[in-house]
Short mmCIF file of N, CA and C in Angstrom, two decimals:
data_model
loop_
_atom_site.label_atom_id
_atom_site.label_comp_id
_atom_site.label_asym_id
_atom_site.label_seq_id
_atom_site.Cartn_x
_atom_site.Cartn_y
_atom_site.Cartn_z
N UNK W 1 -36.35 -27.89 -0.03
CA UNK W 1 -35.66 -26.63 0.11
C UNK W 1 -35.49 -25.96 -1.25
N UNK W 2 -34.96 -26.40 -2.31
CA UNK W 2 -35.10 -26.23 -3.52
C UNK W 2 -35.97 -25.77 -3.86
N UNK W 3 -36.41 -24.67 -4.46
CA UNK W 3 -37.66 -24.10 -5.39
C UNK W 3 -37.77 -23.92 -6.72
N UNK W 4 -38.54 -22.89 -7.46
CA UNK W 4 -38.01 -22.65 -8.79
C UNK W 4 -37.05 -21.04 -8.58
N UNK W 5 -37.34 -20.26 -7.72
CA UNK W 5 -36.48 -19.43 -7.19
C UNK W 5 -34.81 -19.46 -6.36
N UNK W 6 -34.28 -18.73 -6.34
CA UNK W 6 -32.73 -18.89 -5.86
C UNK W 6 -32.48 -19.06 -4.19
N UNK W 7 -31.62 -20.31 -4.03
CA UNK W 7 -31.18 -20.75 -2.95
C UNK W 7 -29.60 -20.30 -3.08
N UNK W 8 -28.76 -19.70 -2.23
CA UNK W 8 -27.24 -19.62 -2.58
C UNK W 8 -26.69 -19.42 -1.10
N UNK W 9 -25.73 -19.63 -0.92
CA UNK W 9 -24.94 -19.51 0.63
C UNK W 9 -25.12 -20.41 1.45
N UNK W 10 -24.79 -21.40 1.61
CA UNK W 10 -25.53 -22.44 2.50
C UNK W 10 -24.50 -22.42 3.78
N UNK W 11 -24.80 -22.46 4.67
CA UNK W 11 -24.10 -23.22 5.69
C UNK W 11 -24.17 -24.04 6.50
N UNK W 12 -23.81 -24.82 7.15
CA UNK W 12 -24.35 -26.01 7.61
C UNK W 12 -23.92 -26.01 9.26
N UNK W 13 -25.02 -26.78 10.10
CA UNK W 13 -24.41 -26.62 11.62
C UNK W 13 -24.28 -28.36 12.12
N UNK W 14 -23.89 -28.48 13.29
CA UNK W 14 -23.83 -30.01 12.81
C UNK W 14 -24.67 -30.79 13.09
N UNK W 15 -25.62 -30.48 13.43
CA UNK W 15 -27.22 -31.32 13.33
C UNK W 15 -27.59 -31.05 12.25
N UNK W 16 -26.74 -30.72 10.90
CA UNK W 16 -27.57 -30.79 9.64
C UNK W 16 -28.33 -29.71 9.36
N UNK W 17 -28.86 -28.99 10.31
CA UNK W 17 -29.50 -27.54 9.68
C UNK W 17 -28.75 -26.78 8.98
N UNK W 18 -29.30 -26.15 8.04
CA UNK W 18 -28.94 -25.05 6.96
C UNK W 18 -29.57 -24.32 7.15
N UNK W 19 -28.57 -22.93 6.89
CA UNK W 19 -28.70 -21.88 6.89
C UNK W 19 -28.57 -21.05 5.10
N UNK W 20 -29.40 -20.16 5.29
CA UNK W 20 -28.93 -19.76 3.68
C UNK W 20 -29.36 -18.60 2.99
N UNK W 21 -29.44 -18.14 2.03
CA UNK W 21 -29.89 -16.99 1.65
C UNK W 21 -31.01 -17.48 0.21
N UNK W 22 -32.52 -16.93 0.34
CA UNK W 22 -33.38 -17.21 -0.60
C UNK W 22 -34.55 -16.44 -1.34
N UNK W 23 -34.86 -16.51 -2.28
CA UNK W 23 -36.13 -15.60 -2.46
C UNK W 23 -37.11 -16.67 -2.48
N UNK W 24 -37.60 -15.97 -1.31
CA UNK W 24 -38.74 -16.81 -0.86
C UNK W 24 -39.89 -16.06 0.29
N UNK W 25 -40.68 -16.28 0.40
CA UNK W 25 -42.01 -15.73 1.10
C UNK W 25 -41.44 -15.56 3.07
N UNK W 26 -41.38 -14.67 3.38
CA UNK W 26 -41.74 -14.29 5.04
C UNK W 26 -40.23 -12.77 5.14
N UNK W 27 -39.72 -12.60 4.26
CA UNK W 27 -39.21 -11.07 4.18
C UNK W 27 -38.95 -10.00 4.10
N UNK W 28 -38.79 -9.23 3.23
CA UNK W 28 -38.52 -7.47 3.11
C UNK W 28 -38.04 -8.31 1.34
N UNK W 29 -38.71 -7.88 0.31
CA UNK W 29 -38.91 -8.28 -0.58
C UNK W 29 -38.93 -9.62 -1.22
N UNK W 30 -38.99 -10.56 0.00
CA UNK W 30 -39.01 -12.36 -0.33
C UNK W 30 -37.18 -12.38 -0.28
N UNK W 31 -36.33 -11.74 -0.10
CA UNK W 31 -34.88 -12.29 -0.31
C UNK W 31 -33.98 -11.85 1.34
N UNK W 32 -33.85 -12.63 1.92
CA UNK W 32 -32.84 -12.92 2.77
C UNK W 32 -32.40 -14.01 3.09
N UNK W 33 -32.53 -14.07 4.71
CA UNK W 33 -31.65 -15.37 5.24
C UNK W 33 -32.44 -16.36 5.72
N UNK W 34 -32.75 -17.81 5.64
CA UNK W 34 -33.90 -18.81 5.61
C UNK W 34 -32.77 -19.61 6.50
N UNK W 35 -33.39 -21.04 7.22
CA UNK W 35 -33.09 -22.05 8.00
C UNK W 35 -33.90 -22.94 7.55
N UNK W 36 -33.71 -24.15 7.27
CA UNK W 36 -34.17 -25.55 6.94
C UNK W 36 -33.49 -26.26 8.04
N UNK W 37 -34.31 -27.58 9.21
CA UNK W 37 -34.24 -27.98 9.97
C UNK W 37 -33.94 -29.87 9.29
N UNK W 38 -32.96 -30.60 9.71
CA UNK W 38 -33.02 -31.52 9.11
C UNK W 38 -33.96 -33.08 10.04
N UNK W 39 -34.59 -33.03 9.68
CA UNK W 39 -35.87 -34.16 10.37
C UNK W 39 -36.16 -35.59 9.73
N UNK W 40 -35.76 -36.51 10.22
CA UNK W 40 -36.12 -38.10 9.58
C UNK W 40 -35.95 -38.25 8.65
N UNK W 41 -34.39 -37.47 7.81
CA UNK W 41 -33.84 -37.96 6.78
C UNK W 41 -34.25 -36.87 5.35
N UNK W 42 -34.79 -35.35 6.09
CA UNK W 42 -35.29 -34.88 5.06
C UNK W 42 -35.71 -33.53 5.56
N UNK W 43 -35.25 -32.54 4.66
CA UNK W 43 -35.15 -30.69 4.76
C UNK W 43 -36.91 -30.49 5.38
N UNK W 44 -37.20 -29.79 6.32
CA UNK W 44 -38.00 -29.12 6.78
C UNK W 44 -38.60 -28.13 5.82
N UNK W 45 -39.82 -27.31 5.66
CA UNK W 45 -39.76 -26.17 4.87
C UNK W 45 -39.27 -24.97 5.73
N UNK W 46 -38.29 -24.08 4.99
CA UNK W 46 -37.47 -23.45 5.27
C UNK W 46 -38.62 -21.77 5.90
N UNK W 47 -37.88 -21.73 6.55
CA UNK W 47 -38.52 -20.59 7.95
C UNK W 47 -37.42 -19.64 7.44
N UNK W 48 -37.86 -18.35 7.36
CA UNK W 48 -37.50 -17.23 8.08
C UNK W 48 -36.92 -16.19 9.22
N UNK W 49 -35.59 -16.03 9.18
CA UNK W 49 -34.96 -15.81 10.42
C UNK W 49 -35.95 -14.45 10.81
N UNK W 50 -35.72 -14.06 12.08
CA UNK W 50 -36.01 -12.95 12.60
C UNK W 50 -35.91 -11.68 12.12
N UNK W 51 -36.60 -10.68 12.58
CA UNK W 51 -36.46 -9.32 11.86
C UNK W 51 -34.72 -8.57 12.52
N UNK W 52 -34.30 -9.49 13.72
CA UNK W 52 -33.11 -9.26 14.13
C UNK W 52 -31.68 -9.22 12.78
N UNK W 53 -32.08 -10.48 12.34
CA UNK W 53 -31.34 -11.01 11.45
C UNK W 53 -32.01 -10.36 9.89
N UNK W 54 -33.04 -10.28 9.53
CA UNK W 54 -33.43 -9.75 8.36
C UNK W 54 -33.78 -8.73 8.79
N UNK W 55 -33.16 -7.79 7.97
CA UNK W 55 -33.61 -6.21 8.15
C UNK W 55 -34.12 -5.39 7.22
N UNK W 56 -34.31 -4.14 6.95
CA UNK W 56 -35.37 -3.69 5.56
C UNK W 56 -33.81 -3.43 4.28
N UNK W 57 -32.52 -4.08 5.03
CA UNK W 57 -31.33 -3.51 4.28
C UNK W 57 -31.32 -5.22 3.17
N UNK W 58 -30.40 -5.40 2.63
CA UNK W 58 -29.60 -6.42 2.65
C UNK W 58 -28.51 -7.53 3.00
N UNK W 59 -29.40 -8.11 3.59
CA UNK W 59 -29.16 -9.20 4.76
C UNK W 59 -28.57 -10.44 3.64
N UNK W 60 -26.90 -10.95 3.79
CA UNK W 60 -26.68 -12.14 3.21
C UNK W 60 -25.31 -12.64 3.75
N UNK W 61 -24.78 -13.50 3.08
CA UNK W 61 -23.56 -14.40 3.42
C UNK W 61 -23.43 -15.11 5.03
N UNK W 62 -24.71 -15.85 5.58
CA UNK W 62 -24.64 -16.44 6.52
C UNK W 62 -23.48 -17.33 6.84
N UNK W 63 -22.75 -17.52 7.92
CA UNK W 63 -22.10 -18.28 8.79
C UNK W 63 -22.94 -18.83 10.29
N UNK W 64 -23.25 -20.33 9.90
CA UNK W 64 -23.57 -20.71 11.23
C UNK W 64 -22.86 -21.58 12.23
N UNK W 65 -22.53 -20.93 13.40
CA UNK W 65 -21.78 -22.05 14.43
C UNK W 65 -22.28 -23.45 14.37
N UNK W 66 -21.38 -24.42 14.49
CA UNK W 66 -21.78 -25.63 14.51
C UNK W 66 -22.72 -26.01 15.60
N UNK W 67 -22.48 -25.49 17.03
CA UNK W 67 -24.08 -25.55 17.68
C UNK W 67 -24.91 -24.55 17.62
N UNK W 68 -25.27 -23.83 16.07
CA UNK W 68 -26.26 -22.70 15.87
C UNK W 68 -26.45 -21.74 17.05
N UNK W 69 -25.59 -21.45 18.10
CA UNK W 69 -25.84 -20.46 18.71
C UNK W 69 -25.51 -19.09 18.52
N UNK W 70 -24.79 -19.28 17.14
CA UNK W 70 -24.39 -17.80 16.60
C UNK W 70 -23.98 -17.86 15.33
N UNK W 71 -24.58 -16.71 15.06
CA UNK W 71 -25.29 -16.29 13.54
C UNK W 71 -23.93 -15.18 12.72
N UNK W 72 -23.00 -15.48 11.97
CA UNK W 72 -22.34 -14.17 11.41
C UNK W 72 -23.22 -14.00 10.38
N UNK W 73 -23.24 -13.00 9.55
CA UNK W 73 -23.65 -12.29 8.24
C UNK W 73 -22.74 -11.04 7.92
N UNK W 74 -23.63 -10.89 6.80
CA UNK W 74 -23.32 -9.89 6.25
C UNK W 74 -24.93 -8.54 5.95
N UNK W 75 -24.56 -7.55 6.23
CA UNK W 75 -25.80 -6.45 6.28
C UNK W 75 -25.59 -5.30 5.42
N UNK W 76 -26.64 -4.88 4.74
CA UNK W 76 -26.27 -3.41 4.25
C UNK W 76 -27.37 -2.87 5.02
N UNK W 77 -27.51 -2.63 6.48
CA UNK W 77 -28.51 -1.94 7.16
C UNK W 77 -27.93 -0.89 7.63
N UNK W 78 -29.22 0.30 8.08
CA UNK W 78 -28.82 1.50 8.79
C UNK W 78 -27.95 1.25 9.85
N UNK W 79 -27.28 2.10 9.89
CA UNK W 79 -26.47 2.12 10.98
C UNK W 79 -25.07 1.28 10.84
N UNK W 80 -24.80 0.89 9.64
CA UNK W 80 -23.55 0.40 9.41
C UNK W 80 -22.37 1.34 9.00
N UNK W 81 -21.10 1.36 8.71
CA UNK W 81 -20.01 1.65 8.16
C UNK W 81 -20.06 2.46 6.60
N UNK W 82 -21.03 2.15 6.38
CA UNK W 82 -21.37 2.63 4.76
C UNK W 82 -21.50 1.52 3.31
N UNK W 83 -21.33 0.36 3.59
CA UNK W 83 -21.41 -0.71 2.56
C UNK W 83 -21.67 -1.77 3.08
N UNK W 84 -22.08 -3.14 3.05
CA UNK W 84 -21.88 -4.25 3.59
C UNK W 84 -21.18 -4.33 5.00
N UNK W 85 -21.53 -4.42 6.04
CA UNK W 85 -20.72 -4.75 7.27
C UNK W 85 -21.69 -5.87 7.77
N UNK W 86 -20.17 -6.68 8.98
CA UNK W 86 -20.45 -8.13 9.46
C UNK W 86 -20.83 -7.66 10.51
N UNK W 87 -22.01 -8.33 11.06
CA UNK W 87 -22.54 -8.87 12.34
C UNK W 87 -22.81 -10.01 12.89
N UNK W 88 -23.17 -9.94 14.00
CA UNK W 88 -23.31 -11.53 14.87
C UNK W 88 -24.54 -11.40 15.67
N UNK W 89 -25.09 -12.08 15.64
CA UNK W 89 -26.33 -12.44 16.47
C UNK W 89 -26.60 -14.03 16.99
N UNK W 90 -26.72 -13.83 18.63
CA UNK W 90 -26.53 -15.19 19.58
C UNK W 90 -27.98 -15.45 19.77
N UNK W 91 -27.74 -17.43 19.34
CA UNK W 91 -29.58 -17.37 19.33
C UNK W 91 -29.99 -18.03 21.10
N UNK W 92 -31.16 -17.61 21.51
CA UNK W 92 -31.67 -17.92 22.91
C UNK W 92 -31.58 -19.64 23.14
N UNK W 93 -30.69 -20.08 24.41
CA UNK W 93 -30.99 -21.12 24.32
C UNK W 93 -32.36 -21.83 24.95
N UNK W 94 -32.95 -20.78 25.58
CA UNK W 94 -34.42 -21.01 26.53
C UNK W 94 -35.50 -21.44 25.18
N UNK W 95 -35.42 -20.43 24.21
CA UNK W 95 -36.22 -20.29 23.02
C UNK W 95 -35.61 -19.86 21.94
N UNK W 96 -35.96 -21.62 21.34
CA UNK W 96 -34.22 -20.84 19.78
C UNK W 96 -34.81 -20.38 18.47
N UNK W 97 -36.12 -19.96 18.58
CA UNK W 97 -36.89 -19.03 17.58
C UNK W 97 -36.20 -17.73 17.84
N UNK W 98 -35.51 -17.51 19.13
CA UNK W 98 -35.22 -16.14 19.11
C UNK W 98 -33.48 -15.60 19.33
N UNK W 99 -33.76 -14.65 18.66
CA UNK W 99 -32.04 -14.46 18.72
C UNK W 99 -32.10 -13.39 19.21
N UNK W 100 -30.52 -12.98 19.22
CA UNK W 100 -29.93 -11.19 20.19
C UNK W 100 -30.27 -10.64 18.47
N UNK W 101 -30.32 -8.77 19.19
CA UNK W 101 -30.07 -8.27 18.52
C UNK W 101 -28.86 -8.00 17.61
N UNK W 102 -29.62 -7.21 16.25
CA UNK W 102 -27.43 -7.46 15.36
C UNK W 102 -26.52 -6.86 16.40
N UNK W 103 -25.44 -7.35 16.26
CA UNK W 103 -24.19 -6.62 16.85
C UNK W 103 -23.37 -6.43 15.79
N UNK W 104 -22.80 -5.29 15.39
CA UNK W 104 -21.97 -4.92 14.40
C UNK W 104 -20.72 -5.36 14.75
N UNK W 105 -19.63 -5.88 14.13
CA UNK W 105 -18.31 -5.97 14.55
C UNK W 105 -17.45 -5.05 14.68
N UNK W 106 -17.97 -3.81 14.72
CA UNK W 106 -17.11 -2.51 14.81
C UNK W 106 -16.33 -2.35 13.88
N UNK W 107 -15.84 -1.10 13.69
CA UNK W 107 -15.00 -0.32 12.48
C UNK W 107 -13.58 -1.13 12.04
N UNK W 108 -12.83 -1.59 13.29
CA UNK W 108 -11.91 -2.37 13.10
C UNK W 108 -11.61 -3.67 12.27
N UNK W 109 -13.14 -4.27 12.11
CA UNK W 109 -13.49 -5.08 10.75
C UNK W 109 -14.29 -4.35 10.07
N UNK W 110 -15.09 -3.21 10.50
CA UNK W 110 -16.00 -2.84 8.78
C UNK W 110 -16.10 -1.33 8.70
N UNK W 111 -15.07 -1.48 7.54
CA UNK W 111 -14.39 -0.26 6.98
C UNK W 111 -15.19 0.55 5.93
N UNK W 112 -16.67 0.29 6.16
CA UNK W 112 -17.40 0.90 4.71
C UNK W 112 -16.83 0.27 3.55
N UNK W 113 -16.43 -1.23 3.71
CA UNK W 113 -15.51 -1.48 2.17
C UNK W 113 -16.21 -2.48 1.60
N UNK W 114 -17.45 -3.08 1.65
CA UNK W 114 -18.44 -4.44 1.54
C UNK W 114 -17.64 -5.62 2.30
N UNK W 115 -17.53 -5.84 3.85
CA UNK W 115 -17.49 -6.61 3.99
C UNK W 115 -17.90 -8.03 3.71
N UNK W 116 -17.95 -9.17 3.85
CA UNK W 116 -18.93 -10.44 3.46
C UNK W 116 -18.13 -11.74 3.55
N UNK W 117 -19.14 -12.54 3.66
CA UNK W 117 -18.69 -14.49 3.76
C UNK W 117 -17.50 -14.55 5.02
N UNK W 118 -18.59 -13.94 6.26
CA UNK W 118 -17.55 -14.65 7.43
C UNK W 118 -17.45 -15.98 7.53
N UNK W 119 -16.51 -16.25 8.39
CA UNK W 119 -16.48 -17.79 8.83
C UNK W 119 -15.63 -17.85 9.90
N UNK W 120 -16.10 -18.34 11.46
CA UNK W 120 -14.65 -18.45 12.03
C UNK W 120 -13.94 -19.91 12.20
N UNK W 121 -12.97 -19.90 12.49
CA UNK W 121 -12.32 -21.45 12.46
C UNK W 121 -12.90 -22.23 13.50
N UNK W 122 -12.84 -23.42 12.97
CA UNK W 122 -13.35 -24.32 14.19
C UNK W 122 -13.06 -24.10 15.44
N UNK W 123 -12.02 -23.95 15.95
CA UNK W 123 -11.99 -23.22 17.29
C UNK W 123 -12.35 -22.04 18.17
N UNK W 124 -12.30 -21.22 17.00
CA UNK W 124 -13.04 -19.90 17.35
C UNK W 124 -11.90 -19.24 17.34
N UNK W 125 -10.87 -19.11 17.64
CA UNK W 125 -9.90 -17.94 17.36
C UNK W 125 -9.59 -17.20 16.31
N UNK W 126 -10.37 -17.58 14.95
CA UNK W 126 -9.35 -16.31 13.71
C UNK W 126 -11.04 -16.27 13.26
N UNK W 127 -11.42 -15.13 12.51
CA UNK W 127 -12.35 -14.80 11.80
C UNK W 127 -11.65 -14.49 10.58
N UNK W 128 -12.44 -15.11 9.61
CA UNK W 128 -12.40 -15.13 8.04
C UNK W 128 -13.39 -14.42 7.25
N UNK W 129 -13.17 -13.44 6.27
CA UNK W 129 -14.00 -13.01 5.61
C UNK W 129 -13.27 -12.27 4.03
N UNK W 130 -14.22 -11.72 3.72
CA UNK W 130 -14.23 -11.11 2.34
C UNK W 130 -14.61 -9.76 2.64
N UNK W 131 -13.23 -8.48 1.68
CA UNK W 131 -13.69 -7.08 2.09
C UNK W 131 -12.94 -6.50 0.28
N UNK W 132 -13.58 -5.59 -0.03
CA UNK W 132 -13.17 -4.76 -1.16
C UNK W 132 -12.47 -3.68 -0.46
N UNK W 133 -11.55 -3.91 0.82
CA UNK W 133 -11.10 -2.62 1.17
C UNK W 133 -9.91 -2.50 -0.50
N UNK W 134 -9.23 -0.58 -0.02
CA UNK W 134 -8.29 -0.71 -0.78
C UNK W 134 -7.54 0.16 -0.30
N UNK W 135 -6.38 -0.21 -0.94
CA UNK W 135 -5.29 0.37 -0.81
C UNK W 135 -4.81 2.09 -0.28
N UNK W 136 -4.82 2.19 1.35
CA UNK W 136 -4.40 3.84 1.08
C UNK W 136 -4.26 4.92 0.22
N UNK W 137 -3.01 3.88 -0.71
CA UNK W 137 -2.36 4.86 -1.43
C UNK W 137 -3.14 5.18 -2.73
N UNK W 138 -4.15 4.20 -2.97
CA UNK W 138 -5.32 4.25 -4.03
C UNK W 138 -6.16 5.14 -3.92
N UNK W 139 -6.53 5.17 -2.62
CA UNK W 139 -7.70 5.99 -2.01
C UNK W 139 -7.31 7.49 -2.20
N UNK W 140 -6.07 7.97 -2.35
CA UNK W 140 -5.22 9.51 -1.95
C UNK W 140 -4.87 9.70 -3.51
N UNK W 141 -4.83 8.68 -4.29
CA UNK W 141 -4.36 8.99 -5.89
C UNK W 141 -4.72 8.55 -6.20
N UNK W 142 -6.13 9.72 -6.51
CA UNK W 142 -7.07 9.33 -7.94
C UNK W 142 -6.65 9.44 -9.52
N UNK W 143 -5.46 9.98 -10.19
CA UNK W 143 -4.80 9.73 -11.13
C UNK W 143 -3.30 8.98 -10.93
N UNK W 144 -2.89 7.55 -11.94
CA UNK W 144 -2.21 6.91 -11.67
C UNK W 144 -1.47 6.49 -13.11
N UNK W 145 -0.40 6.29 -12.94
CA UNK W 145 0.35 5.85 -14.11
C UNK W 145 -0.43 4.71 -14.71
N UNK W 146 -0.37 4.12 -15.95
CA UNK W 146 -0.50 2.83 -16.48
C UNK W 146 0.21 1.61 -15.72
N UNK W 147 1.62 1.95 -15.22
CA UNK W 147 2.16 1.37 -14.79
C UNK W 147 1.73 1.22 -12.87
N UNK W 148 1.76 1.91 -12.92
CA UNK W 148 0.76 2.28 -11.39
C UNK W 148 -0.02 1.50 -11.36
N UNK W 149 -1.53 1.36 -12.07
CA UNK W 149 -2.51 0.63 -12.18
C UNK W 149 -2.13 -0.59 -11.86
N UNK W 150 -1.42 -1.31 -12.85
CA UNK W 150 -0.93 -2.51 -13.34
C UNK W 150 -0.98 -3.06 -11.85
N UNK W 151 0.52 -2.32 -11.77
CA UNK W 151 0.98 -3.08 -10.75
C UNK W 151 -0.06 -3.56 -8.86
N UNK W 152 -0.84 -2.55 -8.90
CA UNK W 152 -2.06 -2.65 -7.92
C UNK W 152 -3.38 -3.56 -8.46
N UNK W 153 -3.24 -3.57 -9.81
CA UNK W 153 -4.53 -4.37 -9.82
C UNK W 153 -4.17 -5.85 -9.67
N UNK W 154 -3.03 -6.46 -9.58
CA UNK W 154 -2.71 -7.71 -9.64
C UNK W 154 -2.11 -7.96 -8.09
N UNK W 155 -2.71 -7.45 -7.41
CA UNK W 155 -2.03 -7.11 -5.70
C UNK W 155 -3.26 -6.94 -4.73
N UNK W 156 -2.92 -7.57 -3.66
CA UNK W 156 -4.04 -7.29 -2.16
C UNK W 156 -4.91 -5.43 -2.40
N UNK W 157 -5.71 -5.03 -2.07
CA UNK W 157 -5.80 -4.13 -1.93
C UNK W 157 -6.59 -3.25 -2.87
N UNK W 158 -6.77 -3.71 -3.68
CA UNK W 158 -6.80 -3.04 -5.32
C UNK W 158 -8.92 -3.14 -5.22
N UNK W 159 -9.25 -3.23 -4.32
CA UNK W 159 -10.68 -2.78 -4.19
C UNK W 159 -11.50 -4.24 -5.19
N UNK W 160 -11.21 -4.92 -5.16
CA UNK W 160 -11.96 -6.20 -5.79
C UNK W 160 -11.73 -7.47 -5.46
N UNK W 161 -12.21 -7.35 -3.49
CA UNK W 161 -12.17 -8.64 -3.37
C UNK W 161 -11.03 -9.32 -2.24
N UNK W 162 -10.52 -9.51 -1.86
CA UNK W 162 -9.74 -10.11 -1.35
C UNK W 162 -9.88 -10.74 0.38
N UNK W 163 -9.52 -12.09 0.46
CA UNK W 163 -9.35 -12.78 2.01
C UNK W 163 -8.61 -11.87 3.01
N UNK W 164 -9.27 -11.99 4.26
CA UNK W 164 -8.65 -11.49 4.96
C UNK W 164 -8.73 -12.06 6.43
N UNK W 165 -8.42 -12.32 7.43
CA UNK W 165 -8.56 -12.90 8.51
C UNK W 165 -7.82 -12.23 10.21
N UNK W 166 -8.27 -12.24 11.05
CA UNK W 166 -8.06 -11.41 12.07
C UNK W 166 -8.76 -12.44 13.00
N UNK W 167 -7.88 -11.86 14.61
CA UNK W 167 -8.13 -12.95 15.77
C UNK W 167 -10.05 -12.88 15.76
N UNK W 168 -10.28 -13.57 16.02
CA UNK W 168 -11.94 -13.96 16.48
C UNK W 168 -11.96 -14.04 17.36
N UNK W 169 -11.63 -14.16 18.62
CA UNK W 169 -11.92 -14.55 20.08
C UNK W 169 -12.78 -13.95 20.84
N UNK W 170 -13.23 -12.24 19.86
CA UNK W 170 -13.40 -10.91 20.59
C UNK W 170 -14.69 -11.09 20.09
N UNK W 171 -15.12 -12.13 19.19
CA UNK W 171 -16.54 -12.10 18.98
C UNK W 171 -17.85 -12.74 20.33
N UNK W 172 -17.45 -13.85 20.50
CA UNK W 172 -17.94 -14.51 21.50
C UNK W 172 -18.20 -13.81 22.92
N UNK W 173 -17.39 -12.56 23.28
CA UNK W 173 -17.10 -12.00 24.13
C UNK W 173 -18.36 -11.04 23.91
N UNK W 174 -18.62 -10.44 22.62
CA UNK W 174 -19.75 -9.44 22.68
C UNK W 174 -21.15 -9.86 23.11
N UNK W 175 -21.30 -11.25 23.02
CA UNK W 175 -23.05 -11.72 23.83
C UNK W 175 -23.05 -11.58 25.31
#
């Protein structure tokens, strides 16, 4: 799996397959989302997800269900929110070369703010991720005290980053 090129994001399902993000040969400039299959003690060469899942945008931060039947990411493709937004894609259990099309998680998680690095909890009820939203009151006042600043850049909100988590239940429901 390892190359002389970049492997980063891994996720793991529990038969050992990985999921991940790579520059490597079968993409839209060699860099998206790859799968390595784990076989008699040793990584498969890593395949290429679907054009479902790789798109001509930037396709990264895979989450895979522990029985790989569903795919979160992260996309900067047409038709999103305006920056990074999360989707899900359910793979066929007839034929598991093939998956659903993206499903966006709607506006209510992707705010045009770079969503990224879902994850839902083992049970499936809370979704976890990463968003640069910010602060209302940031967004409405573009000049700010020193003291203003301060106090927002060391706080939720402040456009660099921060955890955030919301029920998940409503994902499973969209396949």
């Amino acid at each position: 799996v390892n190359t002389k090129g970049m492997e980063s994001q891994v996720t793991v399902s529990k038969n050992y397959t990985i999921y991940f993000i790579a520059n490597l040969e079968g993409v839209r400039n060699n860099y998206g989302i790859y799968r390595s299959e784990y076989k008699n003690g040793r990584y498969l060469k890593p395949e290429a997800l679907p054009e479902q899942i790789n798109s001509k945008g930037l396709d990264w931060t895979p989450w895979i269900s522990a029985d790989e039947d569903m795919l979160l990411w992260s996309s900067w493709r047409d038709g999103g929110q305006g920056s990074g937004d999360l989707y899900v894609s359910f793979r066929s259990k007839s034929d598991p070369k093939q998956w659903s099309d993206a499903i966006n998680l709607g506006p209510e998680i992707n705010r045009g703010d770079n969503e990224r690095f879902p994850s839902l909890s083992p049970d499936g009820k809370y979704l976890f991720f990463l968003s640069d939203k910010l602060d209302p009151y940031l967004e409405k006042n573009k000049k700010l005290a020193h003291s203003e600043v301060m106090k927002y850049y060391f706080q939720a909100g402040n456009g660099m980053c921060d955890f955030y988590w919301v029920k998940g239940d409503f994902i499973r429901k969209l396949k």
